[in-house]
Amino acid sequence: METTGQDEHYEAVLNKKILAYTTTLNRKWLAVNRTASTFISKYEGWLDTKFDLPKKGKKAVDLRGRPSKPFSDLSERAKIRKVKPLVETISTDRLLWATRVSLFKEGKHAAADLLKQSTEYSPSRPAKIRTTFRESLVKDKIISYTVDEALAHMVNCRMTKNVYHQTRLGLKEHGVNVYPSYDRIREAKKLCYPEGIEIYEFGASIPLQSLLDHTVRRVFQTFDLPEDFNFFEKYENAEFIFKWGCDGSSGQTEYHQSFNQNTHFILNEPQSNSDGDNDSDDCEQNRITDANVFLFSCVPLRLTFGITDSTNDIIWKNLTPSSTRYCRPIKFLYKKETKYNTCKEVEAIEDEIKSLVPIEIMINNISVPIHCKLVMTMVDGKVINNLTDTSSQRCFICKCGPKDMNDLKNIQQFKINENNLKYGLSTLHA
């Protein structure tokens, strides 16, 4: 039976009086060293005092201090204290039956049945019910895509705009709104483009400084550094290593697109190759066409923080350096991969590398200069031979041929060109 606020008020007053009496009794009992005869003789007058119980009723009960709260508004500890007398005097079975009957009378049939199943069935039933409930909470929780996650998913799946739009609307019709609108995807795409993109009739290019600056900043956006991280307390320099190179492709499908042939001198200047053939001998070869493509690109490899003359800490590393995922195009031209074109375009890229300046990145309101190091390793044998003026039948490092390698006496005569070691080991030595 549920007590009213007036009954709880009366009970609180009664408990207060009983507590005051027992506290005084205990103090006096300890004062006589727990001797009954001394206690009776010394406190005879106090023992004859009449103990008045408070009367029920609002006017008769006088309780000073904080007013009592309803049971539902009490804290966990207060509720435990309130029901402690019931728990100590009434068995668990009777409490469970009383709770079930009370829930049933209040119309909470499902709760009463759930209480019955969790207490009267197998001992493992309560754990199963709890596990099922927790799993339902996880399944019902829908995590939406962020704009960057949706863009990455769209690129990985090669989804067109129409496919993305139809997929998003289909999920929304089934009550699942996980994809952001395509307008937000388009804005996220714009953030992926570096500044200074130049597009012209015979190709396109991006300034190397702008491309590296954009790449480094986008990589830093993926970091979650501590708020108290101070770069200069532990490190002195930061270096971002890239690999770069070039390659040509011919025999591409030609489209019926006319080019301004007056720009042919920009693409193909007369230059004799090592075999004595002249690139300008055939006018058809110098004609601007999209059948030939010459591409330059770079790939970020590793970001390190370190101290001079000490081991560097790897902060970020490209786990798939041979994948096209991180490949950053520098330029592409409708050119043939001739010796002249290779040397000319590589020299132009190397001039840009020499003029690079450190990239300033803000880390916890501290400006940190990032130095970029580019290594030309994305090259094949044809490119290396064009750059080193070497025949494919000779080593581009020591200029020896297959016949010379069979005679060990000639080894000391070979002179190594250390500048060509950056291209790796020649296949003739493998």
Coordinates of C-alpha atoms in Angstrom, one line a residue, residues 2-428:
E2 CA 1.4 3.3 -1.0
T3 CA 1.8 5.9 1.7
T4 CA 0.7 9.5 1.3
G5 CA 2.8 12.6 1.9
Q6 CA 1.2 13.2 5.3
D7 CA 2.1 9.6 6.5
E8 CA 5.7 10.1 5.4
H9 CA 5.8 13.4 7.2
Y10 CA 4.6 11.8 10.4
E11 CA 7.1 9.0 10.1
A12 CA 9.9 11.4 9.7
V13 CA 8.9 13.3 12.9
L14 CA 8.7 10.0 14.8
N15 CA 12.1 8.8 13.6
K16 CA 13.6 12.1 14.6
K17 CA 12.3 11.8 18.2
I18 CA 13.4 8.2 18.5
L19 CA 16.8 9.1 17.2
A20 CA 17.1 11.9 19.8
Y21 CA 16.1 9.6 22.6
T22 CA 18.4 6.8 21.7
T23 CA 21.4 9.2 21.2
T24 CA 20.8 10.6 24.7
L25 CA 20.4 7.1 26.2
N26 CA 23.6 5.9 24.6
R27 CA 25.6 9.0 25.9
K28 CA 24.4 8.5 29.5
W29 CA 25.0 4.8 29.4
L30 CA 28.6 5.3 28.4
A31 CA 29.0 8.0 31.1
V32 CA 28.5 5.4 33.9
N33 CA 30.7 2.8 32.2
R34 CA 27.7 0.6 31.4
T35 CA 26.9 -0.1 35.0
A36 CA 23.1 -0.7 35.5
S37 CA 23.0 0.2 39.2
T38 CA 24.9 3.4 38.8
F39 CA 22.8 4.3 35.8
I40 CA 19.5 3.9 37.6
S41 CA 20.6 5.8 40.7
K42 CA 22.1 8.7 38.7
Y43 CA 19.4 9.1 36.0
E44 CA 16.3 8.1 38.0
G45 CA 14.7 11.4 37.3
W46 CA 15.4 11.2 33.6
L47 CA 14.0 7.7 33.4
D48 CA 10.7 8.8 34.9
T49 CA 10.3 11.5 32.2
K50 CA 7.3 10.8 29.9
F51 CA 8.1 10.1 26.2
D52 CA 5.4 11.9 24.2
L53 CA 4.7 10.6 20.7
P54 CA 3.7 13.1 18.1
K55 CA 0.1 13.2 17.0
K56 CA -1.1 12.6 13.4
G57 CA -2.4 15.5 11.5
K58 CA -0.8 18.5 9.7
K59 CA -1.3 20.9 12.7
A60 CA 0.0 18.5 15.3
V61 CA 3.1 17.6 13.5
D62 CA 5.9 20.1 13.5
L63 CA 8.9 19.2 11.4
R64 CA 11.6 21.8 10.9
G65 CA 14.2 21.8 8.1
R66 CA 14.0 20.6 4.5
P67 CA 10.5 19.4 3.4
S68 CA 10.3 15.7 2.3
K69 CA 10.2 14.7 -1.4
P70 CA 8.0 12.2 -3.1
F71 CA 9.6 8.8 -3.5
S72 CA 9.9 9.1 -7.3
D73 CA 12.0 12.3 -6.9
L74 CA 14.5 10.8 -4.4
S75 CA 18.0 9.9 -5.3
E76 CA 19.2 6.3 -5.6
R77 CA 20.8 6.3 -2.2
A78 CA 17.6 7.8 -0.6
K79 CA 15.4 5.2 -2.3
I80 CA 17.6 2.4 -1.0
R81 CA 17.4 3.8 2.5
K82 CA 13.6 4.1 2.3
V83 CA 13.0 0.5 1.1
K84 CA 15.6 -1.0 3.5
P85 CA 13.0 -1.9 6.2
L86 CA 10.8 -3.6 3.5
V87 CA 13.8 -5.6 2.2
E88 CA 14.8 -6.7 5.7
T89 CA 11.4 -7.8 6.8
I90 CA 9.7 -9.1 3.6
S91 CA 11.0 -12.0 1.5
T92 CA 12.0 -11.5 -2.2
D93 CA 9.2 -13.7 -3.5
R94 CA 6.6 -11.6 -1.8
L95 CA 8.1 -8.4 -3.0
L96 CA 8.2 -9.7 -6.6
W97 CA 4.6 -10.9 -6.4
A98 CA 3.5 -7.5 -5.0
T99 CA 5.4 -5.7 -7.7
R100 CA 3.8 -7.8 -10.4
V101 CA 0.3 -7.3 -9.0
S102 CA 0.9 -3.6 -8.7
L103 CA 2.1 -3.3 -12.3
F104 CA -0.9 -5.4 -13.6
K105 CA -3.4 -3.1 -11.8
E106 CA -1.8 -0.1 -13.3
G107 CA -2.2 -1.6 -16.8
K108 CA 1.5 -2.3 -17.4
H109 CA 0.9 -5.9 -18.5
A110 CA 4.1 -6.1 -20.6
A111 CA 6.2 -5.0 -17.7
A112 CA 4.5 -7.5 -15.4
D113 CA 5.1 -10.3 -17.9
L114 CA 8.7 -9.3 -18.4
L115 CA 9.3 -9.4 -14.7
K116 CA 7.7 -12.9 -14.5
Q117 CA 9.9 -14.2 -17.3
S118 CA 13.1 -12.8 -15.8
T119 CA 12.4 -14.3 -12.3
E120 CA 10.5 -17.5 -12.8
Y121 CA 12.2 -19.0 -15.9
S122 CA 15.7 -20.3 -16.3
P123 CA 18.5 -18.5 -14.5
S124 CA 20.1 -17.4 -17.9
R125 CA 16.9 -15.8 -19.0
P126 CA 17.6 -12.3 -17.4
A127 CA 21.0 -12.2 -19.1
K128 CA 19.5 -13.1 -22.5
I129 CA 16.8 -10.4 -22.2
R130 CA 19.5 -7.8 -21.3
T131 CA 21.7 -8.8 -24.2
T132 CA 18.8 -8.6 -26.7
F133 CA 17.8 -5.2 -25.4
R134 CA 21.4 -3.8 -25.8
E135 CA 21.7 -5.2 -29.3
S136 CA 18.5 -3.6 -30.3
L137 CA 19.8 -0.2 -29.2
V138 CA 23.0 -0.7 -31.3
K139 CA 21.0 -1.8 -34.4
D140 CA 18.6 1.1 -34.2
K141 CA 21.4 3.6 -34.0
I142 CA 22.0 5.0 -37.5
I143 CA 25.3 6.7 -38.1
S144 CA 25.2 9.1 -41.0
Y145 CA 28.1 9.7 -43.5
T146 CA 30.1 12.8 -43.1
V147 CA 30.6 14.9 -46.3
D148 CA 34.2 13.6 -46.7
E149 CA 33.2 10.0 -46.0
A150 CA 30.4 10.2 -48.6
L151 CA 32.7 11.7 -51.2
A152 CA 35.3 9.0 -50.6
H153 CA 32.6 6.3 -50.8
M154 CA 31.3 7.9 -54.1
V155 CA 34.8 7.9 -55.6
N156 CA 35.7 4.4 -54.4
C157 CA 32.4 3.0 -55.9
R158 CA 32.7 5.1 -59.0
M159 CA 29.2 6.4 -58.5
T160 CA 27.8 8.9 -60.9
K161 CA 25.8 11.9 -59.8
N162 CA 22.5 10.2 -60.8
V163 CA 23.4 6.9 -59.0
Y164 CA 24.3 8.7 -55.9
H165 CA 21.1 10.8 -56.0
Q166 CA 18.9 7.7 -56.6
T167 CA 20.6 5.7 -53.8
R168 CA 20.1 8.6 -51.4
L169 CA 16.4 9.0 -52.2
G170 CA 15.8 5.3 -52.0
L171 CA 17.2 5.1 -48.5
K172 CA 15.3 8.1 -47.4
E173 CA 12.0 6.5 -48.5
H174 CA 12.8 3.6 -46.2
G175 CA 13.4 5.9 -43.3
V176 CA 17.2 5.9 -43.4
N177 CA 18.9 9.3 -44.1
V178 CA 22.6 8.6 -44.1
Y179 CA 23.9 10.4 -47.2
P180 CA 24.4 14.2 -47.3
S181 CA 22.9 16.1 -50.3
Y182 CA 24.9 16.3 -53.5
D183 CA 25.3 20.0 -53.1
R184 CA 27.4 19.4 -50.1
I185 CA 29.4 16.7 -52.0
R186 CA 30.1 19.3 -54.7
E187 CA 31.4 21.8 -52.2
A188 CA 33.6 19.1 -50.7
K189 CA 35.0 18.3 -54.1
K190 CA 36.0 21.9 -54.6
L191 CA 38.1 21.7 -51.4
C192 CA 40.1 18.8 -53.0
Y193 CA 41.3 21.0 -55.9
P194 CA 44.6 22.9 -55.5
E195 CA 44.9 26.5 -56.6
G196 CA 46.4 27.6 -59.9
I197 CA 45.2 24.9 -62.2
E198 CA 46.0 25.8 -65.8
I199 CA 44.1 24.2 -68.7
Y200 CA 45.1 24.9 -72.3
E201 CA 44.5 23.4 -75.7
F202 CA 47.4 20.8 -75.6
G203 CA 47.3 19.8 -71.9
A204 CA 46.9 21.0 -68.3
S205 CA 49.3 21.7 -65.4
I206 CA 49.4 22.7 -61.7
P207 CA 52.2 24.8 -60.1
L208 CA 54.3 22.3 -58.1
Q209 CA 54.3 24.7 -55.1
S210 CA 50.5 24.9 -55.0
L211 CA 50.1 21.2 -55.5
L212 CA 52.5 20.3 -52.6
D213 CA 51.0 22.9 -50.3
H214 CA 47.5 21.6 -50.9
T215 CA 48.6 18.0 -50.4
V216 CA 50.4 18.7 -47.1
R217 CA 47.5 20.7 -45.7
R218 CA 45.0 18.0 -46.6
V219 CA 47.1 15.3 -44.9
F220 CA 47.4 17.4 -41.8
Q221 CA 43.6 17.6 -41.6
T222 CA 43.5 13.9 -40.9
F223 CA 45.7 14.3 -37.7
D224 CA 44.3 14.4 -34.2
L225 CA 47.2 15.9 -32.3
P226 CA 46.9 16.6 -28.5
E227 CA 45.9 20.2 -27.6
D228 CA 49.1 20.5 -25.5
F229 CA 51.4 19.3 -28.3
N230 CA 54.2 21.8 -28.9
F231 CA 56.4 21.0 -31.9
F232 CA 59.5 22.9 -31.0
E233 CA 59.7 21.4 -27.5
K234 CA 60.6 18.0 -29.0
Y235 CA 61.6 18.5 -32.6
E236 CA 63.5 20.9 -34.8
N237 CA 62.5 20.1 -38.4
A238 CA 59.7 18.5 -40.4
E239 CA 60.1 16.8 -43.7
F240 CA 57.6 15.5 -46.2
I241 CA 59.0 13.0 -48.7
F242 CA 57.4 12.6 -52.2
K243 CA 58.3 10.5 -55.2
W244 CA 57.7 11.8 -58.7
G245 CA 58.3 10.8 -62.3
C246 CA 56.9 10.7 -65.8
D247 CA 55.7 8.3 -68.4
G248 CA 54.3 8.5 -71.9
S249 CA 51.5 6.6 -73.6
S250 CA 50.8 6.4 -77.3
G251 CA 48.2 4.8 -79.4
Q252 CA 45.3 6.4 -77.6
T253 CA 41.9 6.7 -79.2
E254 CA 41.8 9.9 -81.3
Y255 CA 38.7 12.0 -81.3
H256 CA 37.5 14.3 -84.0
Q257 CA 38.8 17.4 -82.3
S258 CA 40.7 20.1 -84.2
F259 CA 43.8 21.7 -82.6
N260 CA 45.5 25.0 -83.4
Q261 CA 48.5 23.7 -85.4
N262 CA 50.3 27.0 -85.0
T263 CA 51.2 25.8 -81.5
H264 CA 53.1 22.8 -82.8
F265 CA 56.5 24.4 -82.1
I266 CA 55.7 24.6 -78.4
L267 CA 55.2 20.8 -78.3
N268 CA 57.8 19.4 -80.8
E269 CA 60.9 21.4 -81.5
P270 CA 63.4 19.7 -83.9
Q271 CA 65.8 17.6 -82.0
S272 CA 67.9 14.6 -83.1
N273 CA 67.8 11.6 -80.9
S274 CA 70.7 9.2 -80.1
D275 CA 69.8 7.0 -83.1
G276 CA 70.3 9.8 -85.6
D277 CA 66.6 10.2 -86.3
N278 CA 65.1 13.7 -86.4
D279 CA 61.8 14.3 -84.6
S280 CA 60.9 17.0 -87.2
D281 CA 61.5 14.9 -90.3
D282 CA 57.9 13.7 -90.4
C283 CA 55.3 16.4 -90.2
E284 CA 52.7 13.9 -89.2
Q285 CA 54.7 13.0 -86.1
N286 CA 54.7 16.7 -85.0
R287 CA 51.0 17.2 -85.6
I288 CA 49.1 17.9 -82.3
T289 CA 47.0 15.0 -81.5
D290 CA 45.4 13.3 -78.5
A291 CA 46.8 10.0 -79.5
N292 CA 49.9 10.6 -77.4
V293 CA 49.9 11.6 -73.7
F294 CA 52.9 12.6 -71.6
L295 CA 52.1 12.6 -67.9
F296 CA 54.0 13.9 -64.8
S297 CA 52.8 13.0 -61.3
C298 CA 54.0 12.7 -57.7
V299 CA 53.0 10.6 -54.7
P300 CA 53.3 11.5 -51.0
L301 CA 55.3 8.8 -49.1
R302 CA 56.1 9.9 -45.5
L303 CA 56.0 12.8 -43.1
T304 CA 58.6 12.9 -40.4
F305 CA 59.3 15.1 -37.3
G306 CA 62.9 15.0 -36.1
I307 CA 66.0 16.5 -34.7
T308 CA 69.2 17.2 -36.7
D309 CA 71.6 14.3 -36.7
S310 CA 69.1 12.1 -34.9
T311 CA 66.4 9.5 -35.7
N312 CA 63.2 10.9 -37.0
D313 CA 59.7 10.0 -35.9
I314 CA 57.3 8.9 -38.6
I315 CA 54.1 10.9 -38.2
W316 CA 52.3 9.8 -41.4
K317 CA 53.1 7.1 -43.8
N318 CA 51.5 6.0 -47.1
L319 CA 50.7 2.4 -46.7
T320 CA 50.0 1.9 -50.4
P321 CA 52.7 3.8 -52.2
S322 CA 52.2 2.0 -55.5
S323 CA 48.4 2.7 -55.5
T324 CA 46.8 5.4 -57.6
R325 CA 44.8 6.6 -54.6
Y326 CA 47.5 9.1 -53.5
C327 CA 48.8 9.9 -57.0
R328 CA 48.9 13.6 -57.6
P329 CA 49.1 14.7 -61.3
I330 CA 51.5 17.6 -61.9
K331 CA 50.9 18.0 -65.6
F332 CA 49.9 16.1 -68.8
L333 CA 50.5 17.1 -72.4
Y334 CA 49.6 15.8 -75.8
K335 CA 53.2 15.0 -76.5
K336 CA 55.3 12.0 -77.6
E337 CA 57.8 10.6 -75.1
T338 CA 60.8 11.6 -77.1
K339 CA 64.3 12.3 -75.7
Y340 CA 63.9 16.1 -76.3
N341 CA 60.5 16.3 -74.7
T342 CA 61.6 14.2 -71.7
C343 CA 64.7 16.2 -71.0
K344 CA 62.9 19.5 -71.5
E345 CA 59.9 18.8 -69.2
V346 CA 62.0 17.1 -66.5
E347 CA 64.3 20.1 -66.4
A348 CA 61.2 22.4 -66.0
I349 CA 60.0 20.3 -63.1
E350 CA 63.5 20.3 -61.5
D351 CA 63.6 24.1 -61.7
E352 CA 60.3 24.2 -59.8
I353 CA 61.7 21.9 -57.2
K354 CA 64.7 24.2 -56.7
S355 CA 62.4 27.2 -56.1
L356 CA 60.2 25.4 -53.5
V357 CA 59.7 27.2 -50.2
P358 CA 58.8 25.6 -46.9
I359 CA 55.0 25.2 -46.2
E360 CA 53.8 26.9 -43.0
I361 CA 51.3 24.7 -41.1
M362 CA 49.6 25.9 -37.9
I363 CA 49.7 23.3 -35.1
N364 CA 48.0 24.4 -32.0
N365 CA 48.5 28.1 -33.0
I366 CA 52.2 27.5 -33.6
S367 CA 53.6 27.9 -37.2
V368 CA 55.7 24.9 -38.2
P369 CA 57.6 24.9 -41.5
I370 CA 57.3 21.7 -43.6
H371 CA 60.2 21.0 -46.0
C372 CA 59.3 19.0 -49.1
K373 CA 61.8 16.5 -50.6
L374 CA 61.1 15.1 -54.0
V375 CA 62.8 12.0 -55.3
M376 CA 62.6 11.0 -59.0
T377 CA 62.0 7.3 -58.7
M378 CA 58.7 6.9 -60.8
V379 CA 60.6 6.3 -64.1
D380 CA 61.1 3.4 -66.4
G381 CA 64.1 2.4 -68.5
K382 CA 63.2 4.6 -71.5
V383 CA 63.0 7.7 -69.4
I384 CA 66.3 7.0 -67.6
N385 CA 68.1 6.3 -70.9
N386 CA 66.8 9.6 -72.3
L387 CA 67.9 11.6 -69.2
T388 CA 71.3 10.0 -69.0
D389 CA 71.9 9.8 -72.7
T390 CA 72.5 6.1 -72.5
S391 CA 71.6 3.2 -74.8
S392 CA 69.3 0.6 -73.5
Q393 CA 72.1 -1.9 -74.0
R394 CA 74.4 -0.1 -71.5
C395 CA 74.3 0.6 -67.8
F396 CA 73.3 4.2 -67.2
I397 CA 75.6 4.3 -64.1
C398 CA 78.9 2.9 -65.4
K399 CA 78.2 2.9 -69.2
C400 CA 79.3 -0.8 -69.5
G401 CA 77.7 -3.3 -71.8
P402 CA 76.9 -7.0 -71.5
K403 CA 80.2 -8.0 -73.1
D404 CA 82.2 -5.8 -70.8
M405 CA 80.6 -7.4 -67.7
N406 CA 81.9 -10.8 -68.6
D407 CA 85.5 -9.7 -68.3
L408 CA 86.4 -9.0 -64.6
K409 CA 89.6 -7.1 -65.6
N410 CA 87.5 -4.2 -67.0
I411 CA 85.7 -3.6 -63.7
Q412 CA 88.3 -1.1 -62.5
Q413 CA 88.1 0.9 -65.8
F414 CA 84.4 1.6 -65.3
K415 CA 83.7 5.1 -63.8
I416 CA 80.5 5.4 -61.8
N417 CA 78.4 8.5 -62.3
E418 CA 77.1 9.2 -58.8
N419 CA 74.4 11.6 -60.1
N420 CA 72.7 8.7 -61.8
L421 CA 72.5 6.6 -58.6
K422 CA 69.2 8.3 -57.7
Y423 CA 67.5 6.3 -60.5
G424 CA 68.3 3.0 -58.8
L425 CA 70.3 0.0 -60.0
S426 CA 70.4 -0.9 -63.7
T427 CA 68.8 -4.1 -64.7
L428 CA 72.0 -5.1 -66.4

